[in-house]
XYZ file of C-alpha atoms in Angstrom:
469
model
C 0.000 0.000 0.000
C 1.267 3.437 -0.480
C 2.355 6.737 0.811
C 0.634 9.909 -0.228
C 2.614 12.304 -2.405
C 2.353 14.868 0.402
C 4.658 15.047 3.406
C 3.311 13.245 6.505
C 3.081 16.453 8.511
C 1.313 18.236 5.661
C -1.125 15.344 5.464
C -1.863 15.635 9.158
C -2.441 19.387 8.942
C -4.630 19.180 5.894
C -7.398 16.880 7.116
C -10.493 16.165 5.043
C -12.114 18.737 2.824
C -15.509 18.306 4.466
C -17.137 16.645 7.460
C -20.207 14.440 7.737
C -22.718 13.966 10.487
C -23.854 10.704 12.041
C -21.966 7.740 13.432
C -22.303 5.236 10.618
C -20.700 5.186 7.222
C -22.632 7.239 4.701
C -23.577 5.360 1.574
C -23.755 7.510 -1.521
C -25.707 6.814 -4.685
C -24.020 6.150 -7.975
C -22.708 9.527 -8.999
C -20.594 8.512 -11.972
C -21.340 6.541 -15.128
C -20.103 2.995 -15.494
C -17.321 2.323 -17.949
C -18.232 2.570 -21.598
C -18.847 -0.665 -23.431
C -15.579 -2.172 -24.625
C -16.447 -1.636 -28.289
C -17.037 2.083 -27.646
C -14.092 2.727 -25.340
C -11.365 5.005 -26.676
C -8.181 5.174 -24.640
C -6.297 8.418 -24.045
C -3.046 6.595 -23.202
C 0.019 5.393 -25.034
C 0.557 1.651 -24.623
C 3.026 -0.933 -25.842
C 1.774 -3.488 -28.350
C 1.213 -6.101 -25.639
C -0.930 -3.878 -23.386
C -4.497 -2.772 -24.191
C -6.407 -0.157 -22.206
C -9.918 -1.626 -22.134
C -11.886 0.460 -19.604
C -11.910 3.478 -17.293
C -14.360 4.509 -14.575
C -13.904 8.188 -13.623
C -13.956 9.203 -9.984
C -17.356 10.025 -8.565
C -18.356 13.443 -7.290
C -18.114 12.254 -3.673
C -14.530 11.016 -4.118
C -13.490 13.563 -6.724
C -11.868 16.118 -4.416
C -9.566 13.536 -2.797
C -6.901 11.137 -4.020
C -7.652 7.579 -5.048
C -5.267 5.209 -3.260
C -4.910 1.434 -2.956
C -6.916 -1.588 -4.144
C -8.000 -4.966 -2.771
C -10.038 -7.720 -4.444
C -12.654 -10.267 -3.440
C -14.550 -12.503 -5.848
C -15.997 -10.373 -8.646
C -15.268 -7.112 -6.845
C -12.475 -4.585 -6.591
C -12.388 -2.218 -3.628
C -10.740 1.129 -4.199
C -9.510 3.250 -1.307
C -9.758 7.029 -1.355
C -8.920 9.748 1.172
C -12.684 10.261 1.517
C -13.642 6.580 1.907
C -13.902 3.674 -0.515
C -15.681 2.488 -3.653
C -16.774 -1.061 -4.503
C -16.606 -2.002 -8.193
C -18.267 -4.988 -9.877
C -15.570 -6.451 -12.157
C -17.403 -9.631 -13.156
C -17.102 -8.257 -16.700
C -13.638 -6.683 -16.469
C -13.980 -4.689 -19.675
C -17.279 -3.188 -18.464
C -16.817 -2.590 -14.716
C -19.554 -0.907 -12.708
C -19.738 0.950 -9.404
C -21.792 -0.980 -6.843
C -21.531 1.375 -3.856
C -19.314 3.971 -2.220
C -18.841 4.900 1.407
C -17.947 8.363 2.631
C -15.721 7.999 5.676
C -12.875 10.532 5.489
C -9.620 9.925 7.296
C -6.761 10.151 4.848
C -4.827 7.512 2.884
C -7.674 4.971 2.817
C -5.457 1.910 2.577
C -7.622 -1.216 2.272
C -7.400 -4.945 2.997
C -10.254 -7.419 2.564
C -10.859 -10.675 4.432
C -14.033 -12.548 3.583
C -16.865 -10.212 4.559
C -14.594 -7.793 6.418
C -12.803 -4.707 5.158
C -9.941 -3.068 7.074
C -9.474 0.637 6.325
C -6.548 2.875 7.342
C -7.029 6.295 8.941
C -4.035 8.618 9.287
C -5.678 12.042 9.467
C -6.854 12.751 13.003
C -10.638 12.842 13.479
C -12.621 14.080 16.469
C -13.750 10.505 17.244
C -14.125 7.066 15.645
C -17.321 7.873 13.729
C -17.298 8.213 9.961
C -18.934 11.609 10.326
C -16.394 12.991 12.786
C -14.704 16.221 11.681
C -10.967 16.611 11.297
C -8.963 17.786 14.308
C -5.289 18.743 14.723
C -2.845 15.911 15.341
C -2.012 17.679 18.594
C -5.519 16.860 19.911
C -5.043 14.062 22.491
C -8.593 12.844 21.858
C -8.162 12.628 18.102
C -8.688 9.242 16.465
C -6.361 7.565 13.959
C -6.049 3.847 13.312
C -8.092 1.094 11.646
C -11.790 1.074 10.832
C -13.558 -2.250 10.277
C -16.486 -2.630 7.857
C -18.825 -5.510 7.080
C -19.072 -5.783 3.285
C -21.155 -8.963 3.078
C -23.721 -6.830 1.221
C -21.611 -5.074 -1.391
C -24.428 -2.622 -2.066
C -24.618 -1.541 1.582
C -21.387 -1.868 3.614
C -21.779 -1.427 7.374
C -19.358 0.187 9.803
C -18.461 -2.252 12.612
C -15.783 -0.770 14.857
C -12.457 1.041 15.017
C -9.119 0.431 16.725
C -6.898 3.340 17.706
C -3.169 2.926 16.960
C -0.193 5.125 17.770
C 0.550 7.493 14.877
C -2.559 6.213 13.118
C -2.469 3.775 10.225
C -0.687 4.845 7.087
C -0.912 1.323 5.669
C -2.239 -2.026 6.844
C -1.317 -5.616 6.011
C -3.555 -8.650 6.455
C -2.067 -11.832 7.940
C -4.744 -14.543 8.297
C -4.434 -16.615 11.443
C -3.462 -20.274 10.911
C -6.701 -21.620 12.406
C -9.009 -19.327 10.414
C -10.584 -17.976 13.592
C -8.583 -14.772 13.714
C -7.200 -12.189 11.336
C -4.105 -10.208 12.215
C -3.563 -6.756 10.761
C -0.095 -5.195 10.862
C -0.409 -1.419 11.096
C 2.449 0.690 9.779
C 2.832 4.375 10.598
C 5.618 6.879 11.025
C 6.721 10.495 11.593
C 6.375 10.854 15.384
C 6.750 14.195 17.111
C 6.894 15.367 20.701
C 4.051 17.721 19.712
C 1.712 14.802 18.949
C 0.349 13.142 22.111
C -0.693 10.006 20.206
C 2.481 9.748 18.140
C 5.467 10.124 20.443
C 9.058 9.329 19.511
C 10.700 6.938 19.309
C 8.225 5.138 17.101
C 10.267 2.163 15.861
C 7.362 -0.238 16.113
C 4.218 -1.501 14.419
C 0.821 -2.363 15.910
C -0.616 -5.879 15.599
C -4.421 -5.981 15.719
C -6.214 -9.287 16.345
C -9.714 -9.573 14.871
C -11.967 -12.519 15.798
C -13.533 -13.351 12.419
C -16.882 -14.218 14.037
C -16.810 -11.190 16.354
C -14.998 -8.363 14.554
C -16.387 -5.786 16.982
C -13.923 -7.237 19.532
C -10.872 -6.289 17.442
C -8.007 -5.071 19.619
C -4.244 -4.541 19.664
C -2.437 -7.635 20.957
C 1.194 -6.643 20.357
C 3.324 -3.600 19.528
C 6.676 -5.118 18.567
C 9.657 -2.764 18.467
C 11.450 -3.578 15.230
C 14.513 -1.413 15.861
C 15.391 -1.723 19.557
C 18.811 -0.206 18.925
C 17.486 2.490 16.596
C 17.103 2.288 12.855
C 18.970 3.994 10.064
C 18.791 7.779 9.771
C 15.171 8.704 9.182
C 13.741 5.391 10.399
C 10.907 6.147 12.816
C 8.359 3.455 12.107
C 7.564 1.557 8.907
C 5.854 2.632 5.752
C 4.524 -0.722 4.590
C 4.831 -4.467 5.163
C 4.219 -7.280 2.703
C 3.431 -10.668 4.230
C 3.775 -14.095 2.633
C 1.706 -16.112 5.130
C 2.181 -19.505 3.482
C 5.955 -19.110 3.861
C 5.761 -17.537 7.329
C 7.743 -14.474 6.276
C 7.238 -10.767 5.698
C 9.262 -7.905 4.262
C 9.071 -4.421 5.727
C 9.878 -1.124 4.070
C 10.786 1.022 7.049
C 11.801 4.405 5.659
C 15.569 4.058 6.171
C 15.735 0.264 6.301
C 14.471 -2.827 4.530
C 13.757 -5.778 6.802
C 12.782 -9.438 6.742
C 10.558 -10.894 9.452
C 9.553 -14.318 10.695
C 5.734 -14.278 11.035
C 5.215 -17.979 11.726
C 3.520 -16.721 14.893
C 1.527 -13.899 13.258
C 0.781 -12.159 16.548
C 4.487 -11.876 17.315
C 6.588 -10.988 14.225
C 10.369 -11.128 14.667
C 12.959 -9.255 12.596
C 15.499 -11.646 11.037
C 17.562 -9.373 8.766
C 18.011 -5.678 8.027
C 19.458 -4.114 4.887
C 20.358 -0.564 3.898
C 21.027 0.973 0.500
C 22.875 4.268 -0.055
C 20.746 4.948 -3.139
C 17.448 4.568 -1.301
C 15.818 7.659 0.188
C 12.503 6.174 1.405
C 11.955 2.425 1.653
C 8.343 2.239 0.514
C 7.115 -1.303 -0.203
C 8.203 -4.848 -1.002
C 7.198 -7.915 -3.028
C 8.476 -11.506 -2.847
C 8.885 -13.820 -5.790
C 6.544 -16.806 -5.776
C 9.235 -19.164 -4.441
C 10.340 -16.523 -1.903
C 13.998 -16.645 -2.890
C 14.009 -13.003 -3.983
C 12.414 -9.786 -2.731
C 11.959 -6.478 -4.537
C 11.923 -3.247 -2.519
C 10.852 0.142 -3.895
C 12.258 3.588 -3.161
C 9.722 6.436 -3.119
C 12.285 9.218 -3.474
C 10.482 12.555 -3.242
C 7.488 11.041 -1.436
C 5.550 10.583 -4.664
C 5.359 14.283 -5.427
C 8.595 14.721 -7.369
C 9.501 14.388 -11.029
C 12.064 11.627 -10.433
C 11.916 10.029 -13.920
C 13.377 12.926 -15.892
C 16.828 11.381 -16.310
C 18.400 13.808 -13.869
C 18.201 11.265 -11.033
C 19.684 8.357 -12.957
C 18.634 4.692 -13.047
C 19.407 3.848 -9.400
C 17.359 6.439 -7.484
C 13.596 6.355 -7.093
C 13.824 2.801 -8.398
C 13.313 -0.848 -7.454
C 16.112 -2.763 -5.756
C 16.119 -6.556 -6.053
C 17.647 -8.748 -3.342
C 18.407 -12.448 -3.209
C 17.346 -14.142 0.031
C 20.151 -16.478 1.100
C 21.309 -17.936 4.385
C 18.977 -20.191 6.347
C 15.328 -19.947 7.366
C 16.412 -18.999 10.871
C 19.064 -16.542 9.712
C 18.219 -15.269 6.209
C 20.622 -12.929 4.456
C 19.660 -10.307 1.897
C 22.082 -9.943 -1.016
C 21.789 -7.116 -3.535
C 21.232 -8.183 -7.179
C 20.279 -5.097 -9.177
C 18.083 -2.047 -9.771
C 15.192 -1.374 -12.106
C 13.757 1.960 -13.188
C 11.440 2.624 -16.106
C 13.394 3.577 -19.244
C 10.659 5.963 -20.442
C 11.842 9.472 -19.551
C 9.000 11.592 -18.193
C 8.527 15.364 -18.233
C 9.335 17.763 -15.408
C 5.599 18.255 -14.792
C 4.953 14.560 -14.063
C 5.381 13.141 -10.576
C 7.015 9.778 -11.189
C 8.751 7.265 -8.915
C 8.563 3.558 -8.086
C 5.265 2.669 -6.424
C 2.806 -0.187 -5.820
C 2.680 -3.383 -7.851
C 2.267 -7.151 -7.725
C 3.561 -10.316 -9.294
C 1.954 -11.480 -12.499
C 1.145 -15.098 -11.546
C 3.328 -17.016 -13.989
C 4.500 -19.962 -11.855
C 8.227 -20.552 -12.119
C 8.858 -17.154 -13.711
C 9.221 -13.626 -12.332
C 7.116 -10.923 -13.953
C 5.809 -7.824 -12.201
C 3.195 -5.152 -12.851
C 3.931 -1.794 -11.201
C 2.581 1.727 -10.944
C 4.855 4.740 -11.381
C 2.411 7.590 -10.746
C 2.489 9.698 -13.945
C 5.119 7.342 -15.302
C 2.127 5.055 -15.835
C 2.110 1.280 -15.446
C 5.125 -0.891 -16.238
C 5.339 -4.606 -17.046
C 8.650 -5.869 -15.713
C 10.676 -9.027 -16.398
C 13.073 -9.714 -13.521
C 13.866 -13.362 -14.181
C 17.460 -12.157 -14.255
C 17.404 -10.053 -11.077
C 20.652 -8.333 -12.007
C 19.218 -7.190 -15.351
C 15.498 -6.474 -14.981
C 13.829 -5.030 -18.081
C 10.533 -3.404 -19.023
C 8.517 -5.492 -21.512
C 5.320 -3.455 -21.648
C 3.773 -0.175 -20.518
C 0.700 2.058 -20.188
C 1.429 5.797 -20.052
C -0.836 8.840 -20.226
C 0.091 12.428 -21.050
C 0.805 14.755 -18.108
C -2.162 15.846 -16.032
C -0.876 19.394 -16.592
C 1.617 20.188 -19.350
C 2.853 23.353 -17.648
C 2.821 22.642 -13.910
C 3.875 19.775 -11.672
C 0.633 18.457 -10.175
C -0.082 15.175 -8.413
C -1.625 12.382 -10.442
C -1.068 9.047 -12.112
C -1.264 5.409 -11.119
C -1.067 4.830 -7.356
C -1.434 1.044 -7.562
C -1.424 -1.470 -10.410
C -2.244 -5.126 -9.704
C -2.908 -8.284 -11.706
C -6.134 -10.064 -10.767
C -7.803 -12.922 -12.623
C -6.648 -12.084 -16.129
C -6.578 -8.274 -16.039
C -4.576 -5.423 -14.552
C -6.420 -2.855 -12.430
C -4.826 0.544 -11.914
C -6.035 3.058 -9.325
C -5.359 6.484 -10.807
C -5.157 9.298 -8.260
C -7.233 11.719 -10.324
C -8.649 9.788 -13.280
C -10.341 6.837 -11.603
C -10.057 3.085 -12.153
C -8.318 1.812 -15.306
C -8.476 -1.755 -16.604
C -5.689 -3.160 -18.784
C -5.443 -6.422 -20.715
C -2.035 -8.038 -21.239
C -1.491 -9.769 -24.577
C 1.930 -11.337 -24.304
C 2.719 -15.048 -24.802
C 5.142 -14.962 -21.879
C 2.262 -14.047 -19.557
C -0.545 -16.180 -20.972
C -0.307 -18.928 -18.350
C -1.219 -16.354 -15.703
C -4.791 -16.495 -17.019
C -5.038 -20.030 -15.587
C -4.495 -18.757 -12.034
C -7.780 -17.827 -10.372
C -7.906 -15.963 -7.077
C -10.929 -15.840 -4.783
C -9.451 -12.959 -2.799
C -6.355 -10.832 -3.257
C -4.606 -8.358 -1.004
C -1.354 -7.484 -2.784
C 0.420 -6.975 0.560
C -0.610 -10.482 1.668
C 0.880 -12.639 -1.035
C -0.591 -16.011 -2.015
C 1.367 -18.873 -3.552
C 0.460 -19.319 -7.213
C -0.291 -22.593 -8.965
C -2.105 -22.887 -12.318
C -5.790 -23.738 -12.111
C -5.950 -23.381 -8.329
C -8.204 -21.041 -6.411
C -6.378 -18.681 -4.059
C -7.362 -16.664 -1.048
C -10.127 -17.291 1.438
C -12.940 -19.442 0.035
């Protein structure tokens, strides 16, 4: 999940653009048209020959004044986070997606994870209380709420607000780790940027929060652990983590913790343990991570400039604001990260386009390593990293600048492969759907997922259902 292209302190000062009344989530009617029929759709993007832009759903009026953020998937639905709440899309016909419902519940970032009928939603702008209608308050307010909100989405047309869990420094991102017995979910909450001026976000903040949610009683969700990941202090600038990607089947996780990249043992999901730490002189902001399917390699991303800078102009070179790929050696008990190589999109962008490495996922080609990744206004990149020391772009989707004359925030926040298509959450332009037409990727169409949280990786096998059934 992702950081906003605004500094953390600016995010906390800004708050939501409007406030609602009432305790429950506010459902809003369909305020935007569904995507045009595939035969009528005309793309405004440049694509490589093996990528086709098949659909776009513009942002609705209710979500239009705030950024779109991350995505999660369940069955025939995609759930799109937004700083004002979330939108549920019907993607049963991927080339003609439709909006099913949207929920106004402002709180910033809007990172999302889905687990069966439950949705976990990140709040990192302080609100007066836990209610969806609560107004914004300064981060210096000791009674302000930030953390995780829990929704029941069993009825996709009418999600219901269940409860909220307060966490120190709020929740910038959240990562689902299903419990081994199926009775509990664990959510790892990442947050950062403490200050002595913030009563609920005091330094040092070298920890994460672990929330335990009884699946049959989600209203009882509560923090069960707050493990300190850097007991001796992290690298310069490390004060919490930005995001964590779990691989529950393997019992491991990778954390992007601002100044450090880490591996963790999560075989006991309530009590994660750091097993290795790596630093990179070319990395400014460790942002996110993705494992290969066999978990012998991990890719970290560097969000140099916080998502708001034009980092793909050529001035910064191929090793900054890029992906860094590491081999995972050593033993299970004592893994060792070894650097293999960098990747950055070769398509030079203009000085008015914010562009840097951002959210992506594996394309499920068992035995091979292909990746789909967002680059803000650098668009969406299809990446071959079967040779981790020489990763290459093999496809792309790239729009013109949002503004030809001024640097404004926009572009693809997240791009993920799900059941035969790529879904891209564009900050300003809505949900895009892409079809990949490349023989190297065709076997991925045989992999069907029942549920997909990109920061909770499944193990891929052709023809097998994945996720919670």
